[in-house]
Every structure is written in C-alpha cells, then in structure tokens.
C-alpha cells in the first residue's frame, strides 16, 4: 500500500449521488483542502430517487442542499450537478461525453470517484449507478485527453490528469493518511441529516467512518487512512 502522491493542486471529484463522497473520501478531501489544494465536486444526479417516503422533487431539493453543506464542511466551495436521472445511469457515450466535458472544463490533475467493481471493499454487491459512473469516469479521463473524441464539446483536450482514485474499492492500491481530518469527514456525512432521518436508519456515522479509517490505517501503517484504487492516466 503506497501513499497517494500529493504534489498537485487541483482535483475533481465525480460521483453518482449526494453522500457518495462522504463514506470516506471526504476525509481525504478535508486533508487536501487543508493543504490549500482546490477540490471541485461534480455529481451526476441529485439523489432524487434515494428516499422512498419523499417525492422526488422534494428529495432533489433537500439532497442537493445537504451535499452542498457536506462539501462546505470539508473545504469545497464548488459543487455542480449534471442532473442525470438517479437510479438510471447508463454506461455509454452520452455519459462519457458529459464527464469528459467536466474534466476538460475543470482541468484537474487528479480525478476522484467511487468504486466501479462489482463488490465493495468490505463485501456486498455494489449498486448499478456506482458501477456505471465509476467505470465511465475511468474512461472519460482518457476521452478528455483525446482531441478527436467528443469534438462537439468545443473544449480543448485535457491531458493533465495524472491519476484517478476510486474509493471503497476491493482492489485498493494506495492510501491517504487522514489522521487529524477524520472528524471533518464525519461532520460531512452528518450533513445528510434529512436523508438518514427519512430512511429511518439507526446509523452511527462516527463509528462507521472510524472503523473504516482504522482498518485503512492498519494496512497503511498510520492511525487513520482512507484507501483507494489508483489508475494512472
């Protein structure tokens, strides 16, 4: 397990839903913004299909606001939404085009996303939106660098992505030492207050994230760490 290189200044985090980043990656984001790095978040959906007891129009508004607050708690000021349909992300050229456009527009050195493998790191079958989005991100990094792909975007190609990181992967290769930043990650997860209340879940955010960070720390040889699968560009 190697440490994620940190000799860069701009990262773009691309995920499927509000709360996807807050199950661990946001603690790493807190470390990076604390170093003065710029992190921008792009969400494919607004999570409108994520609360069974709430009308999608209401859930869209609530979950968008909670994501913006969650981002603020880890030092992220810019949160954008692609407004694709929650629960119905489809791997293909339209999604890759949208993500390549975001990468070309923001010109990050690092791209951060979610696990696209069939299983989570701790076991359990991964959901379709995560698998689709994560894989599309991996491909969109290459798409964004190729000037002859998606020429209709009218954006210059961007070849500056050094690597992409995928959180929660069962094939983790790298870690970020989040010792001293775990509480910020916990606070960002707690920003999804209405989401958890409406689900009626008895969920201890602090215990959950602490457990993940301690397990990652044991693998990395530090107190608290979040692990990622790295794919070079």
mmCIF file of C-alpha atoms in Angstrom, residues 2 15 18-19 26 33 40 63-64 71 76 88-89 97 114 127 159 161 167-169 183 194 198 215 228-229 233:
data_model
loop_
_atom_site.group_PDB
_atom_site.id
_atom_site.type_symbol
_atom_site.label_atom_id
_atom_site.label_comp_id
_atom_site.label_asym_id
_atom_site.label_seq_id
_atom_site.Cartn_x
_atom_site.Cartn_y
_atom_site.Cartn_z
ATOM 1 C CA UNK A 2 1.548 3.277 -1.160
ATOM 2 C CA UNK A 15 -19.685 10.716 -8.143
ATOM 3 C CA UNK A 18 -25.208 13.099 -2.798
ATOM 4 C CA UNK A 19 -23.437 11.250 0.075
ATOM 5 C CA UNK A 26 -14.435 13.419 2.145
ATOM 6 C CA UNK A 33 -8.186 21.467 1.116
ATOM 7 C CA UNK A 40 -14.412 20.644 -7.083
ATOM 8 C CA UNK A 63 -30.333 16.234 -1.057
ATOM 9 C CA UNK A 64 -28.739 18.909 -3.231
ATOM 10 C CA UNK A 71 -18.856 19.797 0.777
ATOM 11 C CA UNK A 76 -15.135 22.559 -1.006
ATOM 12 C CA UNK A 88 -30.952 5.100 -14.119
ATOM 13 C CA UNK A 89 -27.383 5.979 -15.039
ATOM 14 C CA UNK A 97 -19.304 12.789 -23.098
ATOM 15 C CA UNK A 114 -16.295 5.787 -6.484
ATOM 16 C CA UNK A 127 -25.153 -0.788 -6.915
ATOM 17 C CA UNK A 159 -4.080 15.608 -20.817
ATOM 18 C CA UNK A 161 -4.843 14.155 -15.257
ATOM 19 C CA UNK A 167 -12.777 4.963 -3.096
ATOM 20 C CA UNK A 168 -14.212 1.841 -1.490
ATOM 21 C CA UNK A 169 -12.584 -0.496 -3.989
ATOM 22 C CA UNK A 183 -13.794 14.418 12.285
ATOM 23 C CA UNK A 194 -32.749 14.543 6.341
ATOM 24 C CA UNK A 198 -36.150 9.737 6.293
ATOM 25 C CA UNK A 215 -8.817 -0.559 9.118
ATOM 26 C CA UNK A 228 -8.230 3.993 -2.964
ATOM 27 C CA UNK A 229 -7.682 2.085 -6.169
ATOM 28 C CA UNK A 233 -3.811 8.222 -16.945
#
